Amino acid sequence: AMVTFKLENRDKANLYLNGKKAGEIRGKLDKALREGKYKVEVREDLADKSYYYFSDTIEVFDGDMTTVSIEMKQKYTEEYYIQNQQYEEYLKKYPNGKYASQAKTEKANVIKNISKNMVAVEGGTFYMGSNESSDEKPIHNVTLDSFYIGKYEVTQAEFGAVMGYNPSNFSGGRNPVEQVSWYDAVMYCNELSKREGLTPYYDISGIEKDGNRIKSADVTISGGNGYRLPTEAEWEYGAR
C-alpha cells in the first residue's frame, strides 16, 4: 500500500510507525507499507521545550493509496513551564512533578523580587497634555511628588504567583500579563500588599466575576500604604 502522510499546520516533523522512526515529513511524505495496522505518531520538538504532536491508528490493505492528514497540537513538557517561568501553571498541572520543589521556591522568589524591581522617580513639574488631541487639551503644568514605580510591566509570572492564575493568551512567564480588567489590576495591588504586610490601598466590594476575571466591583481608595496603580500623570512622567 502507498500511504501519504501530509502535514496540515506544520512545515516538518518526525514520523513514527509502531514506535519506530520512519522518516521526516517535510510537507508530505510517501511511504510504501505492508498490509496491517499501524500506530502513527508525528512529533516536532521546539527549542522552548514544547512540542507539536499527532497520534492515530490506521489500517492499510494491499493495493491501497491513501492520505493521512495530520493536524498537530502543541503540547508542553514539565521543562517548558520551568524554563518559561510559569510556576503557578506548573504546580497546578504537576503538583507532585519532578520540579515541584523548584517551582515553589521560584514562585516565592518571584514575589520577593517584585519590590526590588521598583524604581524611584524624583518628583518635579512637567508639561502634560497636547493641543493636537481634543481629549488632552490644553497643555498644562503638573507637579508630582516623588514616587516608586515598577521598572517593567507586571509579568505573567508575577501575576500568577500573586493571584494564583494566568489569564494571558500569549503565555510566557516573562511576558507582560494581559487579558486583565482594571478591577483585576487593583485586586492584584491589594493581594500583593497583603503578602508584604502592607495596608491595601483599595477597598474592593461587590465583586462580580466571569471565571477568574473580575468584570465589575465597587472600588474606593482607603489610603493604605500598599501598592496602587500609577495615575495617568505619574505614568507619563515616569515614562519620560
PDB file of C-alpha atoms in Angstrom:
ATOM      1  CA  ALA A   1       0.000   0.000   0.000  1.00  0.00           C
ATOM      2  CA  MET A   2       1.097   3.567  -0.652  1.00  0.00           C
ATOM      3  CA  VAL A   3       0.336   5.989   2.178  1.00  0.00           C
ATOM      4  CA  THR A   4       0.897   9.734   2.008  1.00  0.00           C
ATOM      5  CA  PHE A   5       1.427  11.486   5.336  1.00  0.00           C
ATOM      6  CA  LYS A   6       0.535  15.159   4.927  1.00  0.00           C
ATOM      7  CA  LEU A   7       1.183  17.904   7.476  1.00  0.00           C
ATOM      8  CA  GLU A   8      -1.656  20.406   7.651  1.00  0.00           C
ATOM      9  CA  ASN A   9      -0.353  23.001  10.098  1.00  0.00           C
ATOM     10  CA  ARG A  10       3.422  22.488  10.412  1.00  0.00           C
ATOM     11  CA  ASP A  11       6.303  22.531   7.923  1.00  0.00           C
ATOM     12  CA  LYS A  12       8.213  19.489   9.127  1.00  0.00           C
ATOM     13  CA  ALA A  13       8.081  16.783  11.783  1.00  0.00           C
ATOM     14  CA  ASN A  14       9.331  13.289  12.545  1.00  0.00           C
ATOM     15  CA  LEU A  15       7.165  10.289  11.700  1.00  0.00           C
ATOM     16  CA  TYR A  16       6.999   7.199  13.932  1.00  0.00           C
ATOM     17  CA  LEU A  17       5.227   3.979  12.975  1.00  0.00           C
ATOM     18  CA  ASN A  18       4.603   1.458  15.741  1.00  0.00           C
ATOM     19  CA  GLY A  19       7.100   3.273  17.938  1.00  0.00           C
ATOM     20  CA  LYS A  20       9.958   3.333  15.405  1.00  0.00           C
ATOM     21  CA  LYS A  21      11.136   6.378  13.496  1.00  0.00           C
ATOM     22  CA  ALA A  22      10.040   6.075   9.869  1.00  0.00           C
ATOM     23  CA  GLY A  23      11.350   9.315   8.415  1.00  0.00           C
ATOM     24  CA  GLU A  24      10.938  13.076   8.414  1.00  0.00           C
ATOM     25  CA  ILE A  25       7.886  14.689   6.884  1.00  0.00           C
ATOM     26  CA  ARG A  26       8.560  17.935   5.046  1.00  0.00           C
ATOM     27  CA  GLY A  27       5.121  18.989   3.977  1.00  0.00           C
ATOM     28  CA  LYS A  28       4.265  15.432   2.972  1.00  0.00           C
ATOM     29  CA  LEU A  29       5.907  12.026   2.836  1.00  0.00           C
ATOM     30  CA  ASP A  30       5.012   8.968   0.764  1.00  0.00           C
ATOM     31  CA  LYS A  31       5.595   5.578   2.396  1.00  0.00           C
ATOM     32  CA  ALA A  32       5.140   2.089   0.965  1.00  0.00           C
ATOM     33  CA  LEU A  33       3.661  -0.035   3.755  1.00  0.00           C
ATOM     34  CA  ARG A  34       2.722  -3.664   4.105  1.00  0.00           C
ATOM     35  CA  GLU A  35      -0.852  -4.578   4.887  1.00  0.00           C
ATOM     36  CA  GLY A  36      -1.673  -4.197   8.569  1.00  0.00           C
ATOM     37  CA  LYS A  37      -2.395  -1.829  11.421  1.00  0.00           C
ATOM     38  CA  TYR A  38      -0.009   0.964  12.323  1.00  0.00           C
ATOM     39  CA  LYS A  39       0.178   3.322  15.243  1.00  0.00           C
ATOM     40  CA  VAL A  40       1.069   6.680  13.706  1.00  0.00           C
ATOM     41  CA  GLU A  41       2.855   9.287  15.810  1.00  0.00           C
ATOM     42  CA  VAL A  42       4.180  12.571  14.490  1.00  0.00           C
ATOM     43  CA  ARG A  43       6.244  14.903  16.635  1.00  0.00           C
ATOM     44  CA  GLU A  44       8.148  18.163  16.291  1.00  0.00           C
ATOM     45  CA  ASP A  45      10.235  19.307  19.260  1.00  0.00           C
ATOM     46  CA  LEU A  46      10.705  23.043  19.782  1.00  0.00           C
ATOM     47  CA  ALA A  47      13.539  24.937  21.463  1.00  0.00           C
ATOM     48  CA  ASP A  48      11.254  26.227  24.239  1.00  0.00           C
ATOM     49  CA  LYS A  49      10.676  22.621  25.445  1.00  0.00           C
ATOM     50  CA  SER A  50       7.189  22.396  23.984  1.00  0.00           C
ATOM     51  CA  TYR A  51       6.349  20.161  21.043  1.00  0.00           C
ATOM     52  CA  TYR A  52       3.717  19.500  18.402  1.00  0.00           C
ATOM     53  CA  TYR A  53       2.170  16.057  18.405  1.00  0.00           C
ATOM     54  CA  PHE A  54      -0.251  13.846  16.489  1.00  0.00           C
ATOM     55  CA  SER A  55      -1.307  10.272  17.196  1.00  0.00           C
ATOM     56  CA  ASP A  56      -3.698   7.896  15.445  1.00  0.00           C
ATOM     57  CA  THR A  57      -4.058   4.268  14.413  1.00  0.00           C
ATOM     58  CA  ILE A  58      -4.541   3.371  10.750  1.00  0.00           C
ATOM     59  CA  GLU A  59      -5.176   0.130   8.917  1.00  0.00           C
ATOM     60  CA  VAL A  60      -3.925  -0.328   5.349  1.00  0.00           C
ATOM     61  CA  PHE A  61      -4.572  -3.049   2.790  1.00  0.00           C
ATOM     62  CA  ASP A  62      -2.542  -4.202  -0.192  1.00  0.00           C
ATOM     63  CA  GLY A  63      -3.183  -2.007  -3.212  1.00  0.00           C
ATOM     64  CA  ASP A  64      -4.441   0.946  -1.157  1.00  0.00           C
ATOM     65  CA  MET A  65      -3.464   4.510  -1.973  1.00  0.00           C
ATOM     66  CA  THR A  66      -4.479   6.735   0.913  1.00  0.00           C
ATOM     67  CA  THR A  67      -3.590  10.033   2.555  1.00  0.00           C
ATOM     68  CA  VAL A  68      -3.316  10.665   6.282  1.00  0.00           C
ATOM     69  CA  SER A  69      -3.970  14.337   7.067  1.00  0.00           C
ATOM     70  CA  ILE A  70      -2.026  15.384  10.140  1.00  0.00           C
ATOM     71  CA  GLU A  71      -3.302  18.260  12.274  1.00  0.00           C
ATOM     72  CA  MET A  72      -0.799  18.629  15.091  1.00  0.00           C
ATOM     73  CA  LYS A  73      -1.470  20.089  18.527  1.00  0.00           C
ATOM     74  CA  GLN A  74       1.029  21.828  20.743  1.00  0.00           C
ATOM     75  CA  LYS A  75       1.990  20.027  23.948  1.00  0.00           C
ATOM     76  CA  TYR A  76       4.060  21.208  26.893  1.00  0.00           C
ATOM     77  CA  THR A  77       6.707  19.344  28.859  1.00  0.00           C
ATOM     78  CA  GLU A  78       7.435  19.908  32.546  1.00  0.00           C
ATOM     79  CA  GLU A  79      10.637  21.650  31.499  1.00  0.00           C
ATOM     80  CA  TYR A  80       8.632  24.095  29.366  1.00  0.00           C
ATOM     81  CA  TYR A  81       6.809  25.539  32.375  1.00  0.00           C
ATOM     82  CA  ILE A  82      10.001  25.894  34.404  1.00  0.00           C
ATOM     83  CA  GLN A  83      12.040  27.375  31.547  1.00  0.00           C
ATOM     84  CA  ASN A  84       9.301  29.910  30.813  1.00  0.00           C
ATOM     85  CA  GLN A  85       8.747  30.841  34.474  1.00  0.00           C
ATOM     86  CA  GLN A  86       5.173  29.564  34.505  1.00  0.00           C
ATOM     87  CA  TYR A  87       5.451  28.245  38.038  1.00  0.00           C
ATOM     88  CA  GLU A  88       1.797  28.609  39.008  1.00  0.00           C
ATOM     89  CA  GLU A  89       0.662  26.696  35.914  1.00  0.00           C
ATOM     90  CA  TYR A  90       3.303  24.020  36.566  1.00  0.00           C
ATOM     91  CA  LEU A  91       2.159  23.440  40.157  1.00  0.00           C
ATOM     92  CA  LYS A  92      -1.455  23.111  39.061  1.00  0.00           C
ATOM     93  CA  LYS A  93      -0.610  20.619  36.332  1.00  0.00           C
ATOM     94  CA  TYR A  94       2.187  18.737  38.109  1.00  0.00           C
ATOM     95  CA  PRO A  95       1.656  19.199  41.891  1.00  0.00           C
ATOM     96  CA  ASN A  96       3.972  16.264  42.562  1.00  0.00           C
ATOM     97  CA  GLY A  97       6.168  16.696  39.493  1.00  0.00           C
ATOM     98  CA  LYS A  98       9.931  16.366  39.489  1.00  0.00           C
ATOM     99  CA  TYR A  99      10.317  20.170  39.530  1.00  0.00           C
ATOM    100  CA  ALA A 100       7.562  20.876  42.092  1.00  0.00           C
ATOM    101  CA  SER A 101      10.001  21.896  44.834  1.00  0.00           C
ATOM    102  CA  GLN A 102      11.885  24.183  42.442  1.00  0.00           C
ATOM    103  CA  ALA A 103       8.646  25.705  41.193  1.00  0.00           C
ATOM    104  CA  LYS A 104       7.515  26.527  44.741  1.00  0.00           C
ATOM    105  CA  THR A 105      10.861  28.144  45.529  1.00  0.00           C
ATOM    106  CA  GLU A 106      10.946  30.127  42.297  1.00  0.00           C
ATOM    107  CA  LYS A 107       7.348  31.258  42.769  1.00  0.00           C
ATOM    108  CA  ALA A 108       8.237  32.617  46.234  1.00  0.00           C
ATOM    109  CA  ASN A 109      11.299  34.357  44.780  1.00  0.00           C
ATOM    110  CA  VAL A 110       9.192  35.992  42.066  1.00  0.00           C
ATOM    111  CA  ILE A 111       7.015  37.617  44.737  1.00  0.00           C
ATOM    112  CA  LYS A 112      10.034  38.690  46.810  1.00  0.00           C
ATOM    113  CA  ASN A 113      11.653  40.321  43.789  1.00  0.00           C
ATOM    114  CA  ILE A 114       8.648  42.438  42.789  1.00  0.00           C
ATOM    115  CA  SER A 115       9.544  45.201  45.244  1.00  0.00           C
ATOM    116  CA  LYS A 116      13.190  45.004  44.149  1.00  0.00           C
ATOM    117  CA  ASN A 117      12.121  45.857  40.604  1.00  0.00           C
ATOM    118  CA  MET A 118      10.574  49.148  41.704  1.00  0.00           C
ATOM    119  CA  VAL A 119      12.491  52.292  40.794  1.00  0.00           C
ATOM    120  CA  ALA A 120      12.403  55.705  42.456  1.00  0.00           C
ATOM    121  CA  VAL A 121      11.139  58.602  40.347  1.00  0.00           C
ATOM    122  CA  GLU A 122      12.070  62.023  41.720  1.00  0.00           C
ATOM    123  CA  GLY A 123       9.137  64.401  41.802  1.00  0.00           C
ATOM    124  CA  GLY A 124       9.017  67.523  39.674  1.00  0.00           C
ATOM    125  CA  THR A 125       6.976  69.624  37.272  1.00  0.00           C
ATOM    126  CA  PHE A 126       6.339  68.819  33.613  1.00  0.00           C
ATOM    127  CA  TYR A 127       4.093  69.813  30.753  1.00  0.00           C
ATOM    128  CA  MET A 128       1.255  67.353  30.279  1.00  0.00           C
ATOM    129  CA  GLY A 129      -1.334  67.146  27.528  1.00  0.00           C
ATOM    130  CA  SER A 130      -1.476  68.079  23.859  1.00  0.00           C
ATOM    131  CA  ASN A 131      -3.121  70.753  21.759  1.00  0.00           C
ATOM    132  CA  GLU A 132      -3.485  68.287  18.895  1.00  0.00           C
ATOM    133  CA  SER A 133      -5.933  65.944  20.630  1.00  0.00           C
ATOM    134  CA  SER A 134      -9.289  67.174  21.920  1.00  0.00           C
ATOM    135  CA  ASP A 135      -9.261  64.884  24.953  1.00  0.00           C
ATOM    136  CA  GLU A 136      -5.770  66.043  26.011  1.00  0.00           C
ATOM    137  CA  LYS A 137      -6.208  69.825  25.688  1.00  0.00           C
ATOM    138  CA  PRO A 138      -4.844  72.097  26.937  1.00  0.00           C
ATOM    139  CA  ILE A 139      -1.148  71.612  27.635  1.00  0.00           C
ATOM    140  CA  HIS A 140      -0.713  72.328  31.332  1.00  0.00           C
ATOM    141  CA  ASN A 141       1.848  72.131  34.129  1.00  0.00           C
ATOM    142  CA  VAL A 142       1.618  69.189  36.513  1.00  0.00           C
ATOM    143  CA  THR A 143       3.664  68.896  39.699  1.00  0.00           C
ATOM    144  CA  LEU A 144       4.201  65.467  41.225  1.00  0.00           C
ATOM    145  CA  ASP A 145       5.723  64.270  44.472  1.00  0.00           C
ATOM    146  CA  SER A 146       8.408  61.584  44.296  1.00  0.00           C
ATOM    147  CA  PHE A 147       7.107  58.028  43.883  1.00  0.00           C
ATOM    148  CA  TYR A 148       8.114  54.462  43.132  1.00  0.00           C
ATOM    149  CA  ILE A 149       7.005  52.620  40.017  1.00  0.00           C
ATOM    150  CA  GLY A 150       7.642  49.189  38.558  1.00  0.00           C
ATOM    151  CA  LYS A 151      10.637  49.136  36.246  1.00  0.00           C
ATOM    152  CA  TYR A 152       8.764  46.796  33.910  1.00  0.00           C
ATOM    153  CA  GLU A 153       5.167  45.922  33.230  1.00  0.00           C
ATOM    154  CA  VAL A 154       3.745  43.238  35.519  1.00  0.00           C
ATOM    155  CA  THR A 155       4.822  39.871  34.135  1.00  0.00           C
ATOM    156  CA  GLN A 156       2.716  36.750  33.887  1.00  0.00           C
ATOM    157  CA  ALA A 157       4.989  35.053  36.413  1.00  0.00           C
ATOM    158  CA  GLU A 158       4.380  37.861  38.918  1.00  0.00           C
ATOM    159  CA  PHE A 159       0.633  37.997  38.351  1.00  0.00           C
ATOM    160  CA  GLY A 160       0.293  34.215  38.539  1.00  0.00           C
ATOM    161  CA  ALA A 161       2.373  33.955  41.705  1.00  0.00           C
ATOM    162  CA  VAL A 162       0.241  36.555  43.485  1.00  0.00           C
ATOM    163  CA  MET A 163      -3.215  35.818  42.072  1.00  0.00           C
ATOM    164  CA  GLY A 164      -2.990  32.059  41.502  1.00  0.00           C
ATOM    165  CA  TYR A 165      -3.944  32.123  37.819  1.00  0.00           C
ATOM    166  CA  ASN A 166      -2.708  33.483  34.494  1.00  0.00           C
ATOM    167  CA  PRO A 167      -5.372  34.810  32.081  1.00  0.00           C
ATOM    168  CA  SER A 168      -2.973  35.664  29.247  1.00  0.00           C
ATOM    169  CA  ASN A 169      -3.383  34.457  25.680  1.00  0.00           C
ATOM    170  CA  PHE A 170       0.293  34.860  24.724  1.00  0.00           C
ATOM    171  CA  SER A 171       1.666  32.730  27.533  1.00  0.00           C
ATOM    172  CA  GLY A 172       5.184  33.084  28.880  1.00  0.00           C
ATOM    173  CA  GLY A 173       6.264  33.914  32.397  1.00  0.00           C
ATOM    174  CA  ARG A 174       8.480  36.792  31.270  1.00  0.00           C
ATOM    175  CA  ASN A 175       5.778  38.294  29.049  1.00  0.00           C
ATOM    176  CA  PRO A 176       3.520  41.106  30.315  1.00  0.00           C
ATOM    177  CA  VAL A 177       0.241  39.863  31.725  1.00  0.00           C
ATOM    178  CA  GLU A 178      -2.768  40.611  29.508  1.00  0.00           C
ATOM    179  CA  GLN A 179      -6.485  39.870  29.344  1.00  0.00           C
ATOM    180  CA  VAL A 180      -6.945  41.553  32.737  1.00  0.00           C
ATOM    181  CA  SER A 181      -9.556  44.166  33.640  1.00  0.00           C
ATOM    182  CA  TRP A 182      -8.906  47.315  35.641  1.00  0.00           C
ATOM    183  CA  TYR A 183     -10.583  45.549  38.562  1.00  0.00           C
ATOM    184  CA  ASP A 184      -8.140  42.637  38.237  1.00  0.00           C
ATOM    185  CA  ALA A 185      -5.285  45.138  38.355  1.00  0.00           C
ATOM    186  CA  VAL A 186      -6.416  46.830  41.565  1.00  0.00           C
ATOM    187  CA  MET A 187      -7.096  43.425  43.138  1.00  0.00           C
ATOM    188  CA  TYR A 188      -3.538  42.406  42.219  1.00  0.00           C
ATOM    189  CA  CYS A 189      -2.252  45.515  44.002  1.00  0.00           C
ATOM    190  CA  ASN A 190      -4.231  44.654  47.137  1.00  0.00           C
ATOM    191  CA  GLU A 191      -3.166  40.996  47.167  1.00  0.00           C
ATOM    192  CA  LEU A 192       0.478  41.968  46.743  1.00  0.00           C
ATOM    193  CA  SER A 193       0.135  44.476  49.584  1.00  0.00           C
ATOM    194  CA  LYS A 194      -1.279  41.794  51.895  1.00  0.00           C
ATOM    195  CA  ARG A 195       1.582  39.429  51.079  1.00  0.00           C
ATOM    196  CA  GLU A 196       4.079  42.112  52.122  1.00  0.00           C
ATOM    197  CA  GLY A 197       2.231  43.096  55.301  1.00  0.00           C
ATOM    198  CA  LEU A 198       1.104  46.447  53.897  1.00  0.00           C
ATOM    199  CA  THR A 199      -2.331  48.031  54.261  1.00  0.00           C
ATOM    200  CA  PRO A 200      -4.264  47.660  50.975  1.00  0.00           C
ATOM    201  CA  TYR A 201      -4.692  50.929  49.110  1.00  0.00           C
ATOM    202  CA  TYR A 202      -8.110  49.999  47.709  1.00  0.00           C
ATOM    203  CA  ASP A 203     -11.333  48.913  49.341  1.00  0.00           C
ATOM    204  CA  ILE A 204     -12.999  46.436  46.971  1.00  0.00           C
ATOM    205  CA  SER A 205     -16.510  45.053  47.423  1.00  0.00           C
ATOM    206  CA  GLY A 206     -19.477  43.865  45.362  1.00  0.00           C
ATOM    207  CA  ILE A 207     -17.234  41.760  43.151  1.00  0.00           C
ATOM    208  CA  GLU A 208     -18.758  40.088  40.076  1.00  0.00           C
ATOM    209  CA  LYS A 209     -16.634  37.609  38.135  1.00  0.00           C
ATOM    210  CA  ASP A 210     -16.601  35.945  34.759  1.00  0.00           C
ATOM    211  CA  GLY A 211     -14.435  32.933  35.544  1.00  0.00           C
ATOM    212  CA  ASN A 212     -11.346  34.332  37.261  1.00  0.00           C
ATOM    213  CA  ARG A 213     -11.743  37.748  35.636  1.00  0.00           C
ATOM    214  CA  ILE A 214     -13.426  40.483  37.673  1.00  0.00           C
ATOM    215  CA  LYS A 215     -15.956  42.198  35.412  1.00  0.00           C
ATOM    216  CA  SER A 216     -17.314  44.689  37.959  1.00  0.00           C
ATOM    217  CA  ALA A 217     -16.798  45.784  41.558  1.00  0.00           C
ATOM    218  CA  ASP A 218     -17.182  48.748  43.885  1.00  0.00           C
ATOM    219  CA  VAL A 219     -13.747  50.284  44.374  1.00  0.00           C
ATOM    220  CA  THR A 220     -12.855  53.141  46.706  1.00  0.00           C
ATOM    221  CA  ILE A 221      -9.487  54.420  47.893  1.00  0.00           C
ATOM    222  CA  SER A 222      -8.855  53.595  51.523  1.00  0.00           C
ATOM    223  CA  GLY A 223      -5.471  55.337  51.513  1.00  0.00           C
ATOM    224  CA  GLY A 224      -3.362  52.461  52.836  1.00  0.00           C
ATOM    225  CA  ASN A 225       0.388  52.279  52.367  1.00  0.00           C
ATOM    226  CA  GLY A 226       0.162  49.360  49.946  1.00  0.00           C
ATOM    227  CA  TYR A 227       0.631  49.078  46.198  1.00  0.00           C
ATOM    228  CA  ARG A 228      -1.560  51.024  43.776  1.00  0.00           C
ATOM    229  CA  LEU A 229      -1.804  51.772  40.081  1.00  0.00           C
ATOM    230  CA  PRO A 230       0.052  54.854  38.844  1.00  0.00           C
ATOM    231  CA  THR A 231      -2.015  57.882  37.923  1.00  0.00           C
ATOM    232  CA  GLU A 232      -2.054  58.967  34.283  1.00  0.00           C
ATOM    233  CA  ALA A 233       0.300  61.829  35.175  1.00  0.00           C
ATOM    234  CA  GLU A 234       2.706  59.504  37.031  1.00  0.00           C
ATOM    235  CA  TRP A 235       2.693  57.028  34.140  1.00  0.00           C
ATOM    236  CA  GLU A 236       3.513  59.743  31.602  1.00  0.00           C
ATOM    237  CA  TYR A 237       6.125  61.391  33.809  1.00  0.00           C
ATOM    238  CA  GLY A 238       7.775  58.098  34.700  1.00  0.00           C
ATOM    239  CA  ALA A 239       7.914  57.051  31.030  1.00  0.00           C
ATOM    240  CA  ARG A 240       9.899  60.160  30.208  1.00  0.00           C
TER     241      ARG A 240
END
